[in-house]
mmCIF file of C-alpha atoms and ligand atoms in Angstrom:
data_model
loop_
_atom_site.group_PDB
_atom_site.id
_atom_site.type_symbol
_atom_site.label_atom_id
_atom_site.label_comp_id
_atom_site.label_asym_id
_atom_site.label_seq_id
_atom_site.Cartn_x
_atom_site.Cartn_y
_atom_site.Cartn_z
ATOM 1 C CA MET A 1 71.983 -25.232 67.748
ATOM 2 C CA GLY A 2 70.336 -25.000 64.504
ATOM 3 C CA GLY A 3 71.229 -22.399 61.681
ATOM 4 C CA ASP A 4 71.007 -18.630 61.614
ATOM 5 C CA LYS A 5 68.073 -16.775 62.610
ATOM 6 C CA LYS A 6 67.435 -14.100 59.806
ATOM 7 C CA LEU A 7 67.244 -10.654 61.260
ATOM 8 C CA PHE A 8 64.789 -8.207 59.937
ATOM 9 C CA THR A 9 65.708 -5.786 62.648
ATOM 10 C CA PRO A 10 67.240 -2.637 63.457
ATOM 11 C CA GLY A 11 70.226 -4.694 65.026
ATOM 12 C CA PRO A 12 71.955 -6.926 65.824
ATOM 13 C CA LEU A 13 72.021 -7.659 62.220
ATOM 14 C CA ASN A 14 73.090 -10.788 60.187
ATOM 15 C CA THR A 15 76.901 -10.818 59.103
ATOM 16 C CA SER A 16 78.252 -12.950 56.359
ATOM 17 C CA MET A 17 80.021 -16.267 57.324
ATOM 18 C CA THR A 18 83.452 -14.818 56.296
ATOM 19 C CA VAL A 19 83.073 -11.644 58.618
ATOM 20 C CA LYS A 20 82.208 -14.408 61.448
ATOM 21 C CA GLU A 21 85.337 -16.277 60.475
ATOM 22 C CA ALA A 22 87.803 -13.332 60.715
ATOM 23 C CA MET A 23 87.223 -13.504 64.359
ATOM 24 C CA LEU A 24 88.773 -16.949 64.745
ATOM 25 C CA LYS A 25 92.114 -15.535 65.791
ATOM 26 C CA ASP A 26 93.575 -14.212 69.114
ATOM 27 C CA LEU A 27 96.126 -11.276 69.123
ATOM 28 C CA GLY A 28 97.669 -9.317 71.990
ATOM 29 C CA SER A 29 96.571 -5.734 72.362
ATOM 30 C CA ARG A 30 99.991 -4.552 71.796
ATOM 31 C CA ASP A 31 100.960 -6.781 68.902
ATOM 32 C CA GLU A 32 101.928 -4.803 65.727
ATOM 33 C CA GLN A 33 99.418 -6.842 63.619
ATOM 34 C CA PHE A 34 96.666 -5.343 65.839
ATOM 35 C CA LEU A 35 97.976 -2.014 66.030
ATOM 36 C CA GLN A 36 98.087 -2.259 62.251
ATOM 37 C CA ALA A 37 94.337 -3.448 62.332
ATOM 38 C CA ILE A 38 93.200 -0.557 64.536
ATOM 39 C CA ARG A 39 94.848 2.106 61.987
ATOM 40 C CA ASP A 40 93.269 0.269 59.479
ATOM 41 C CA VAL A 41 89.708 0.481 60.904
ATOM 42 C CA ARG A 42 90.177 4.037 61.730
ATOM 43 C CA SER A 43 91.277 4.939 58.411
ATOM 44 C CA SER A 44 88.565 2.808 56.636
ATOM 45 C CA ILE A 45 85.886 4.718 58.490
ATOM 46 C CA ILE A 46 87.049 8.078 57.334
ATOM 47 C CA ASP A 47 87.347 6.683 53.660
ATOM 48 C CA VAL A 48 83.586 5.460 53.837
ATOM 49 C CA ALA A 49 82.698 8.771 54.808
ATOM 50 C CA GLY A 50 84.436 10.230 51.899
ATOM 51 C CA VAL A 51 86.451 13.057 54.032
ATOM 52 C CA SER A 52 90.050 13.630 54.457
ATOM 53 C CA SER A 53 92.230 12.542 57.531
ATOM 54 C CA ASP A 54 93.815 16.048 57.626
ATOM 55 C CA VAL A 55 90.568 17.267 58.946
ATOM 56 C CA TRP A 56 88.893 13.890 60.575
ATOM 57 C CA THR A 57 89.483 11.423 62.767
ATOM 58 C CA THR A 58 87.854 8.242 63.810
ATOM 59 C CA VAL A 59 87.722 7.600 67.603
ATOM 60 C CA ILE A 60 86.716 3.930 68.371
ATOM 61 C CA LEU A 61 84.655 3.159 71.586
ATOM 62 C CA GLN A 62 84.136 -0.083 73.008
ATOM 63 C CA GLY A 63 80.426 -0.963 73.356
ATOM 64 C CA SER A 64 77.270 -0.528 71.507
ATOM 65 C CA GLY A 65 76.050 2.463 69.389
ATOM 66 C CA THR A 66 74.566 4.097 72.842
ATOM 67 C CA TYR A 67 78.226 4.481 74.259
ATOM 68 C CA ALA A 68 79.259 6.649 71.353
ATOM 69 C CA VAL A 69 76.148 9.047 71.287
ATOM 70 C CA GLU A 70 76.570 9.563 75.118
ATOM 71 C CA ALA A 71 80.136 9.986 74.739
ATOM 72 C CA VAL A 72 79.679 12.595 72.001
ATOM 73 C CA LEU A 73 77.220 14.505 74.338
ATOM 74 C CA GLN A 74 79.619 14.245 77.172
ATOM 75 C CA THR A 75 82.602 15.127 75.295
ATOM 76 C CA SER A 76 81.434 18.010 73.289
ATOM 77 C CA THR A 77 79.676 19.886 76.286
ATOM 78 C CA PRO A 78 81.835 22.259 78.211
ATOM 79 C CA ARG A 79 81.461 22.144 81.988
ATOM 80 C CA ASP A 80 81.040 25.734 82.135
ATOM 81 C CA GLY A 81 78.061 27.260 79.994
ATOM 82 C CA GLY A 82 77.177 24.068 78.105
ATOM 83 C CA ARG A 83 73.806 23.588 76.717
ATOM 84 C CA LEU A 84 72.851 21.487 74.103
ATOM 85 C CA LEU A 85 69.839 21.347 71.622
ATOM 86 C CA ILE A 86 68.274 18.052 71.034
ATOM 87 C CA LEU A 87 66.047 17.761 67.840
ATOM 88 C CA ALA A 88 64.071 14.521 68.573
ATOM 89 C CA ASN A 89 61.115 12.697 66.405
ATOM 90 C CA GLY A 90 61.437 9.408 67.843
ATOM 91 C CA ALA A 91 62.855 7.341 70.403
ATOM 92 C CA TYR A 92 66.674 7.480 69.719
ATOM 93 C CA GLY A 93 66.196 11.352 70.063
ATOM 94 C CA LYS A 94 64.502 11.092 73.175
ATOM 95 C CA ARG A 95 67.183 8.802 74.414
ATOM 96 C CA MET A 96 69.568 11.860 74.014
ATOM 97 C CA GLU A 97 67.405 13.568 76.464
ATOM 98 C CA THR A 98 67.689 10.651 78.903
ATOM 99 C CA MET A 99 71.281 11.075 78.792
ATOM 100 C CA CYS A 100 71.387 14.570 79.454
ATOM 101 C CA LYS A 101 69.137 14.199 82.378
ATOM 102 C CA VAL A 102 70.941 11.172 83.959
ATOM 103 C CA THR A 103 74.437 12.883 83.590
ATOM 104 C CA GLY A 104 73.024 16.609 84.386
ATOM 105 C CA LEU A 105 73.755 18.185 81.233
ATOM 106 C CA ASP A 106 71.668 21.564 80.198
ATOM 107 C CA TYR A 107 69.577 21.154 77.262
ATOM 108 C CA ASP A 108 66.659 22.168 75.346
ATOM 109 C CA ILE A 109 64.483 19.828 73.154
ATOM 110 C CA ILE A 110 62.264 20.282 70.093
ATOM 111 C CA LYS A 111 60.124 17.181 70.197
ATOM 112 C CA SER A 112 58.073 16.667 66.992
ATOM 113 C CA SER A 113 55.870 13.975 65.379
ATOM 114 C CA GLU A 114 57.404 10.468 65.242
ATOM 115 C CA ILE A 115 56.224 10.171 61.529
ATOM 116 C CA LEU A 116 57.345 13.223 59.961
ATOM 117 C CA PRO A 117 61.076 14.537 59.362
ATOM 118 C CA MET A 118 62.012 17.458 61.942
ATOM 119 C CA ASP A 119 60.559 20.875 60.722
ATOM 120 C CA LEU A 120 63.248 23.294 59.601
ATOM 121 C CA ILE A 121 61.151 26.320 60.309
ATOM 122 C CA GLN A 122 60.688 25.533 63.816
ATOM 123 C CA ILE A 123 64.447 24.602 64.223
ATOM 124 C CA GLU A 124 65.579 27.877 62.635
ATOM 125 C CA GLU A 125 63.279 29.754 64.916
ATOM 126 C CA GLN A 126 64.774 27.997 68.134
ATOM 127 C CA LEU A 127 68.616 28.689 66.841
ATOM 128 C CA LYS A 128 67.526 32.415 66.443
ATOM 129 C CA SER A 129 65.705 32.677 69.733
ATOM 130 C CA GLY A 130 68.934 34.056 71.499
ATOM 131 C CA THR A 131 70.080 30.991 73.604
ATOM 132 C CA ALA A 132 73.416 29.986 72.778
ATOM 133 C CA TYR A 133 74.038 26.327 72.184
ATOM 134 C CA THR A 134 77.503 24.288 72.489
ATOM 135 C CA THR A 135 76.040 21.032 70.696
ATOM 136 C CA VAL A 136 72.841 20.568 68.305
ATOM 137 C CA CYS A 137 72.036 17.119 68.018
ATOM 138 C CA ILE A 138 69.990 15.075 65.584
ATOM 139 C CA VAL A 139 69.178 11.532 64.409
ATOM 140 C CA HIS A 140 69.767 10.803 60.462
ATOM 141 C CA CYS A 141 67.549 7.892 60.043
ATOM 142 C CA GLU A 142 65.253 7.442 63.172
ATOM 143 C CA THR A 143 65.242 3.526 63.482
ATOM 144 C CA SER A 144 62.143 3.879 65.485
ATOM 145 C CA SER A 145 60.111 4.631 62.758
ATOM 146 C CA GLY A 146 62.274 4.670 59.420
ATOM 147 C CA VAL A 147 61.798 8.622 59.014
ATOM 148 C CA LEU A 148 64.912 10.168 57.480
ATOM 149 C CA ASN A 149 65.739 13.677 58.874
ATOM 150 C CA PRO A 150 67.105 16.498 56.586
ATOM 151 C CA VAL A 151 70.352 16.801 58.660
ATOM 152 C CA GLU A 152 72.647 18.546 56.186
ATOM 153 C CA LYS A 153 70.098 21.473 56.072
ATOM 154 C CA VAL A 154 69.895 21.556 59.821
ATOM 155 C CA ALA A 155 73.506 21.622 59.641
ATOM 156 C CA ASP A 156 73.488 24.553 57.253
ATOM 157 C CA LEU A 157 71.069 26.238 59.599
ATOM 158 C CA VAL A 158 73.392 25.755 62.929
ATOM 159 C CA ARG A 159 76.374 26.953 61.107
ATOM 160 C CA GLN A 160 74.369 30.186 59.855
ATOM 161 C CA TYR A 161 72.648 31.053 63.319
ATOM 162 C CA GLN A 162 75.192 29.341 65.784
ATOM 163 C CA PRO A 163 78.594 29.093 64.226
ATOM 164 C CA GLY A 164 79.823 28.450 67.830
ATOM 165 C CA ALA A 165 77.973 25.161 68.244
ATOM 166 C CA SER A 166 79.251 21.630 67.166
ATOM 167 C CA MET A 167 76.712 19.760 65.000
ATOM 168 C CA PHE A 168 76.100 16.135 65.916
ATOM 169 C CA VAL A 169 74.399 13.646 63.822
ATOM 170 C CA ASP A 170 73.538 10.156 65.073
ATOM 171 C CA ALA A 171 73.831 8.041 61.969
ATOM 172 C CA MET A 172 73.921 4.820 63.578
ATOM 173 C CA SER A 173 71.636 3.150 61.034
ATOM 174 C CA SER A 174 72.470 5.143 57.890
ATOM 175 C CA PHE A 175 76.260 5.438 57.922
ATOM 176 C CA GLY A 176 77.589 3.651 54.890
ATOM 177 C CA ALA A 177 74.269 3.255 53.078
ATOM 178 C CA ILE A 178 72.818 6.595 52.875
ATOM 179 C CA PRO A 179 75.144 9.475 51.893
ATOM 180 C CA LEU A 180 75.818 12.310 54.112
ATOM 181 C CA ASP A 181 77.548 15.633 53.499
ATOM 182 C CA LEU A 182 79.921 16.437 56.436
ATOM 183 C CA GLU A 183 80.496 19.977 55.247
ATOM 184 C CA ASN A 184 78.604 21.609 58.241
ATOM 185 C CA ILE A 185 78.880 18.646 60.824
ATOM 186 C CA ASP A 186 81.385 18.213 63.442
ATOM 187 C CA PHE A 187 80.571 14.587 65.027
ATOM 188 C CA VAL A 188 78.982 11.476 63.683
ATOM 189 C CA VAL A 189 78.451 8.315 65.171
ATOM 190 C CA SER A 190 77.547 4.711 63.933
ATOM 191 C CA SER A 191 78.587 1.401 65.278
ATOM 192 C CA ALA A 192 80.040 -1.813 63.768
ATOM 193 C CA ASN A 193 77.000 -3.854 63.353
ATOM 194 C CA LYS A 194 75.035 -1.648 61.245
ATOM 195 C CA CYS A 195 75.208 -0.669 57.530
ATOM 196 C CA LEU A 196 78.826 -1.666 57.554
ATOM 197 C CA GLN A 197 77.910 -5.136 58.491
ATOM 198 C CA GLY A 198 80.460 -6.044 61.214
ATOM 199 C CA VAL A 199 79.659 -8.042 64.433
ATOM 200 C CA PRO A 200 78.428 -6.051 67.697
ATOM 201 C CA GLY A 201 81.019 -4.719 70.038
ATOM 202 C CA PHE A 202 82.430 -1.265 69.147
ATOM 203 C CA ALA A 203 80.923 2.220 67.877
ATOM 204 C CA TYR A 204 82.834 5.112 66.528
ATOM 205 C CA ALA A 205 82.662 8.684 66.443
ATOM 206 C CA LEU A 206 83.890 10.652 63.096
ATOM 207 C CA CYS A 207 85.076 13.990 64.898
ATOM 208 C CA ARG A 208 86.183 16.906 63.075
ATOM 209 C CA LYS A 209 89.504 17.442 64.427
ATOM 210 C CA SER A 210 89.130 21.094 65.144
ATOM 211 C CA SER A 211 86.052 20.521 67.078
ATOM 212 C CA LEU A 212 87.455 17.502 69.120
ATOM 213 C CA GLU A 213 90.386 19.395 70.380
ATOM 214 C CA LYS A 214 88.353 22.088 71.772
ATOM 215 C CA CYS A 215 87.031 19.250 74.151
ATOM 216 C CA HIS A 216 89.477 18.237 76.429
ATOM 217 C CA GLY A 217 88.459 18.059 80.024
ATOM 218 C CA ASN A 218 84.777 18.259 79.190
ATOM 219 C CA SER A 219 83.505 14.831 79.871
ATOM 220 C CA ARG A 220 82.056 13.750 83.269
ATOM 221 C CA SER A 221 82.972 10.171 82.559
ATOM 222 C CA LEU A 222 86.290 8.814 81.941
ATOM 223 C CA SER A 223 85.525 5.735 79.648
ATOM 224 C CA LEU A 224 83.232 7.807 77.463
ATOM 225 C CA ASP A 225 85.704 10.676 77.056
ATOM 226 C CA LEU A 226 86.352 10.820 73.053
ATOM 227 C CA ALA A 227 88.929 13.441 73.464
ATOM 228 C CA ASP A 228 90.959 11.482 75.903
ATOM 229 C CA GLN A 229 90.642 8.254 73.940
ATOM 230 C CA GLU A 230 91.768 9.929 70.887
ATOM 231 C CA LYS A 231 94.828 11.487 72.675
ATOM 232 C CA ASN A 232 95.852 8.166 73.910
ATOM 233 C CA MET A 233 95.355 6.719 70.530
ATOM 234 C CA VAL A 234 97.363 9.227 68.859
ATOM 235 C CA ALA A 235 100.368 8.904 71.454
ATOM 236 C CA THR A 236 100.466 5.201 71.711
ATOM 237 C CA GLY A 237 98.428 3.977 68.999
ATOM 238 C CA GLN A 238 96.536 1.660 71.464
ATOM 239 C CA PHE A 239 93.282 1.752 73.325
ATOM 240 C CA ARG A 240 93.099 2.863 76.963
ATOM 241 C CA PHE A 241 91.196 -0.262 78.213
ATOM 242 C CA THR A 242 90.685 -3.765 76.612
ATOM 243 C CA PRO A 243 90.257 -3.554 73.001
ATOM 244 C CA PRO A 244 87.514 -5.119 71.177
ATOM 245 C CA ILE A 245 90.063 -7.112 69.106
ATOM 246 C CA HIS A 246 87.808 -9.937 67.519
ATOM 247 C CA THR A 247 85.314 -7.485 66.459
ATOM 248 C CA MET A 248 87.826 -5.102 64.623
ATOM 249 C CA LEU A 249 89.045 -8.016 62.763
ATOM 250 C CA ALA A 250 85.598 -8.871 61.597
ATOM 251 C CA PHE A 251 85.218 -5.189 60.757
ATOM 252 C CA LEU A 252 88.171 -5.304 58.561
ATOM 253 C CA GLN A 253 86.777 -8.361 56.434
ATOM 254 C CA ALA A 254 83.344 -6.453 56.582
ATOM 255 C CA ILE A 255 84.952 -3.379 54.877
ATOM 256 C CA GLN A 256 86.543 -5.732 52.230
ATOM 257 C CA GLU A 257 83.010 -6.971 51.597
ATOM 258 C CA PHE A 258 81.646 -3.520 51.565
ATOM 259 C CA LYS A 259 84.399 -2.346 49.082
ATOM 260 C CA GLN A 260 83.482 -5.637 46.787
ATOM 261 C CA GLU A 261 79.901 -4.543 46.686
ATOM 262 C CA GLY A 262 80.623 -1.063 45.459
ATOM 263 C CA GLY A 263 81.027 0.759 48.623
ATOM 264 C CA LEU A 264 78.057 3.170 49.685
ATOM 265 C CA PRO A 265 76.377 3.298 46.014
ATOM 266 C CA GLY A 266 76.434 -0.750 46.095
ATOM 267 C CA ARG A 267 75.132 -1.093 49.616
ATOM 268 C CA ALA A 268 72.704 1.728 48.876
ATOM 269 C CA LYS A 269 71.342 -0.188 45.794
ATOM 270 C CA ARG A 270 70.864 -3.431 47.662
ATOM 271 C CA TYR A 271 69.204 -2.064 50.777
ATOM 272 C CA SER A 272 66.772 -0.125 48.429
ATOM 273 C CA GLU A 273 65.905 -3.174 46.354
ATOM 274 C CA ASN A 274 65.542 -5.084 49.523
ATOM 275 C CA CYS A 275 63.085 -2.333 51.012
ATOM 276 C CA GLU A 276 61.221 -1.874 47.585
ATOM 277 C CA ALA A 277 60.682 -5.677 47.790
ATOM 278 C CA LEU A 278 59.414 -5.794 51.237
ATOM 279 C CA LYS A 279 57.031 -3.050 50.934
ATOM 280 C CA ALA A 280 55.549 -4.367 47.652
ATOM 281 C CA GLY A 281 55.138 -7.721 49.259
ATOM 282 C CA MET A 282 53.551 -6.428 52.152
ATOM 283 C CA ALA A 283 51.162 -4.241 50.629
ATOM 284 C CA GLU A 284 50.072 -7.139 48.459
ATOM 285 C CA LEU A 285 49.233 -8.923 51.845
ATOM 286 C CA GLY A 286 47.074 -6.001 52.786
ATOM 287 C CA PHE A 287 49.625 -4.184 55.499
ATOM 288 C CA LYS A 288 49.852 -0.565 55.597
ATOM 289 C CA ALA A 289 53.003 1.343 56.298
ATOM 290 C CA LEU A 290 52.827 3.880 59.349
ATOM 291 C CA VAL A 291 55.316 6.389 57.442
ATOM 292 C CA ASN A 292 54.404 8.123 53.966
ATOM 293 C CA GLU A 293 56.818 7.255 51.265
ATOM 294 C CA GLU A 294 58.023 10.548 50.767
ATOM 295 C CA HIS A 295 59.469 10.645 54.328
ATOM 296 C CA ALA A 296 60.825 6.905 54.529
ATOM 297 C CA SER A 297 64.190 5.594 54.531
ATOM 298 C CA TYR A 298 65.192 2.339 52.781
ATOM 299 C CA ILE A 299 66.463 0.935 56.094
ATOM 300 C CA ILE A 300 63.483 -0.112 58.082
ATOM 301 C CA THR A 301 59.604 0.236 57.730
ATOM 302 C CA CYS A 302 56.710 0.167 60.375
ATOM 303 C CA PHE A 303 53.571 -1.693 59.452
ATOM 304 C CA LEU A 304 50.461 -1.004 61.436
ATOM 305 C CA PHE A 305 48.824 -3.780 63.311
ATOM 306 C CA PRO A 306 45.820 -5.059 61.019
ATOM 307 C CA SER A 307 42.518 -4.803 62.697
ATOM 308 C CA HIS A 308 41.448 -8.538 62.630
ATOM 309 C CA PRO A 309 40.615 -9.649 66.108
ATOM 310 C CA ASN A 310 42.912 -12.525 65.735
ATOM 311 C CA PHE A 311 46.105 -10.668 65.223
ATOM 312 C CA SER A 312 48.323 -10.822 68.312
ATOM 313 C CA PHE A 313 51.770 -9.381 67.850
ATOM 314 C CA LYS A 314 53.148 -11.739 70.210
ATOM 315 C CA THR A 315 51.760 -14.839 68.255
ATOM 316 C CA PHE A 316 52.840 -13.224 64.921
ATOM 317 C CA TYR A 317 56.249 -12.735 66.289
ATOM 318 C CA SER A 318 56.898 -16.157 67.899
ATOM 319 C CA ASN A 319 55.279 -18.158 65.215
ATOM 320 C CA LEU A 320 57.842 -16.060 62.514
ATOM 321 C CA SER A 321 60.676 -16.747 65.045
ATOM 322 C CA ALA A 322 59.972 -20.463 65.143
ATOM 323 C CA LYS A 323 60.525 -20.286 61.284
ATOM 324 C CA ASP A 324 63.814 -18.487 61.854
ATOM 325 C CA GLN A 325 62.245 -15.028 60.688
ATOM 326 C CA ILE A 326 63.023 -12.476 63.215
ATOM 327 C CA ILE A 327 61.085 -8.922 62.983
ATOM 328 C CA TYR A 328 60.925 -6.420 65.823
ATOM 329 C CA PRO A 329 58.360 -4.826 67.798
ATOM 330 C CA GLY A 330 57.116 -1.072 67.239
ATOM 331 C CA LYS A 331 58.864 1.715 69.067
ATOM 332 C CA VAL A 332 56.593 4.716 68.457
ATOM 333 C CA THR A 333 54.354 5.972 71.002
ATOM 334 C CA ASP A 334 50.650 6.486 69.420
ATOM 335 C CA ALA A 335 50.490 3.787 67.035
ATOM 336 C CA ASP A 336 50.451 -0.143 67.170
ATOM 337 C CA CYS A 337 52.970 -1.356 64.854
ATOM 338 C CA PHE A 338 55.926 -3.626 64.145
ATOM 339 C CA ARG A 339 59.028 -2.933 62.305
ATOM 340 C CA MET A 340 60.881 -4.817 59.561
ATOM 341 C CA GLY A 341 64.506 -3.997 58.669
ATOM 342 C CA ASN A 342 66.187 -4.808 55.518
ATOM 343 C CA ILE A 343 69.715 -3.934 56.383
ATOM 344 C CA GLY A 344 72.739 -6.328 57.270
ATOM 345 C CA HIS A 345 73.607 -9.479 55.156
ATOM 346 C CA ILE A 346 69.958 -9.750 53.850
ATOM 347 C CA HIS A 347 69.414 -10.423 50.151
ATOM 348 C CA LEU A 348 66.340 -10.352 47.906
ATOM 349 C CA GLU A 349 65.925 -14.041 48.486
ATOM 350 C CA ASP A 350 65.834 -13.438 52.118
ATOM 351 C CA ILE A 351 62.861 -10.924 51.700
ATOM 352 C CA ALA A 352 60.986 -13.290 49.526
ATOM 353 C CA LYS A 353 61.372 -15.983 52.020
ATOM 354 C CA LEU A 354 60.129 -13.590 54.928
ATOM 355 C CA LEU A 355 56.979 -12.559 52.702
ATOM 356 C CA ALA A 356 56.155 -16.210 52.182
ATOM 357 C CA THR A 357 56.402 -17.055 55.788
ATOM 358 C CA VAL A 358 54.408 -14.161 56.987
ATOM 359 C CA LYS A 359 51.887 -15.501 54.547
ATOM 360 C CA GLU A 360 52.130 -18.886 56.112
ATOM 361 C CA VAL A 361 51.911 -17.517 59.774
ATOM 362 C CA LEU A 362 48.714 -15.352 58.907
ATOM 363 C CA ALA A 363 47.229 -18.605 57.616
ATOM 364 C CA GLU A 364 47.930 -20.465 61.117
ATOM 365 C CA MET A 365 46.430 -17.501 62.895
ATOM 366 C CA ASP A 366 43.326 -17.946 60.703
ATOM 367 C CA ILE A 367 43.663 -14.116 59.701
ATOM 368 C CA PRO A 368 42.310 -13.828 55.858
ATOM 369 C CA ILE A 369 44.680 -12.179 53.063
ATOM 370 C CA PRO A 370 44.672 -9.396 52.135
ATOM 371 C CA VAL A 371 44.582 -8.039 56.000
ATOM 372 C CA THR A 372 42.311 -5.262 56.542
ATOM 373 C CA TYR A 373 41.858 -2.176 58.882
HETATM 374 C C1 LIG B 1 69.539 5.863 65.292
HETATM 375 C C2 LIG B 1 70.047 4.899 66.308
HETATM 376 N N1 LIG B 1 70.712 5.528 67.522
HETATM 377 C C3 LIG B 1 71.012 4.872 68.688
HETATM 378 C C4 LIG B 1 70.844 3.334 68.644
HETATM 379 C C5 LIG B 1 71.454 2.814 69.853
HETATM 380 O O1 LIG B 1 72.187 1.819 69.435
HETATM 381 P P1 LIG B 1 72.638 0.540 70.191
HETATM 382 O O2 LIG B 1 71.439 -0.240 70.362
HETATM 383 O O3 LIG B 1 73.762 -0.007 69.548
HETATM 384 O O4 LIG B 1 73.356 0.997 71.662
HETATM 385 C C6 LIG B 1 70.366 2.743 67.596
HETATM 386 C C7 LIG B 1 70.093 1.454 67.485
HETATM 387 O O5 LIG B 1 69.397 0.845 66.597
HETATM 388 C C8 LIG B 1 69.869 3.745 66.328
HETATM 389 O O6 LIG B 1 69.186 3.039 65.412
#
């Protein structure tokens, strides 16, 4: 089968061997050992967020990150008079609009440039416009571009102008690696195989208890109902439906490794160093980043396609993949670019190897270095 591919992507991401090994065990969904694992996973997420379990609860949901995003939209929107405000500056914000359309939720959306953070003045105006919102939604790190949004400032505005609304942050690709103050936030989601470096298989929503309590009966979907998932978990300590047992065992090992690395500051340091090395190395090869440094996160970077006629993303991607280096296509609408992520079980030596391989592949494609535009 060969060795592991190195994943410089927004996910799935590389995991350590010890995290993978933690899955080599079967447990029953009602075994006390597994019930303890559930309690540990839930409390570990509260600990990573640095909040109190008196005020917050973690709801774990089988599936990928999108399931948790959709679950928050479903659960937090009342059947009568519910209206969401979606703040979208990239593909993941826009996906929330698709969810509303598909499930018939009423919403307004502010769409703005994919290479800039959301504009606070525009948001303030909308919040003051007289329309009452029940949930305001934003993505923390727009993984489609790497842009970081000022979510805490948006949350302050929501509390100021729409105190009745819940504030929802999709922190899928930032939770555990970029600090987030939850003071004025009600719902935060992420998933197992992002910055906490478990394997894929479940997502989680950190919910302010007082906000979740108001949500019973809202969801138009049974499996995505966070209030019901939580109610059952509190009553029985178990999942409603088949739990992601192996994924949760892997996650507990991943949390140990997160702590060993120094928690969020440790992880932020490694990811920042990875990102710096990646950007410096790519700049040396002539590649230009799409997003200005001041708006960029240290999670993922978009690089513009160089203009040389021999450059084809398909060939670039497959030649890198043949050498076990996996990058990702672009996901912004109006620029030809590709993405390179630097999160997951990735270290400086992996970045160095990626850069050396990019150099080799450019030579194979007969594209002179530095590349030009
Ligand atoms: C910010 C953000 N939101 C949502 C998602 C969707 O998550 P998934 O692909 O796990 O469903 C992603 C995936 O990378 C993401 O980065």
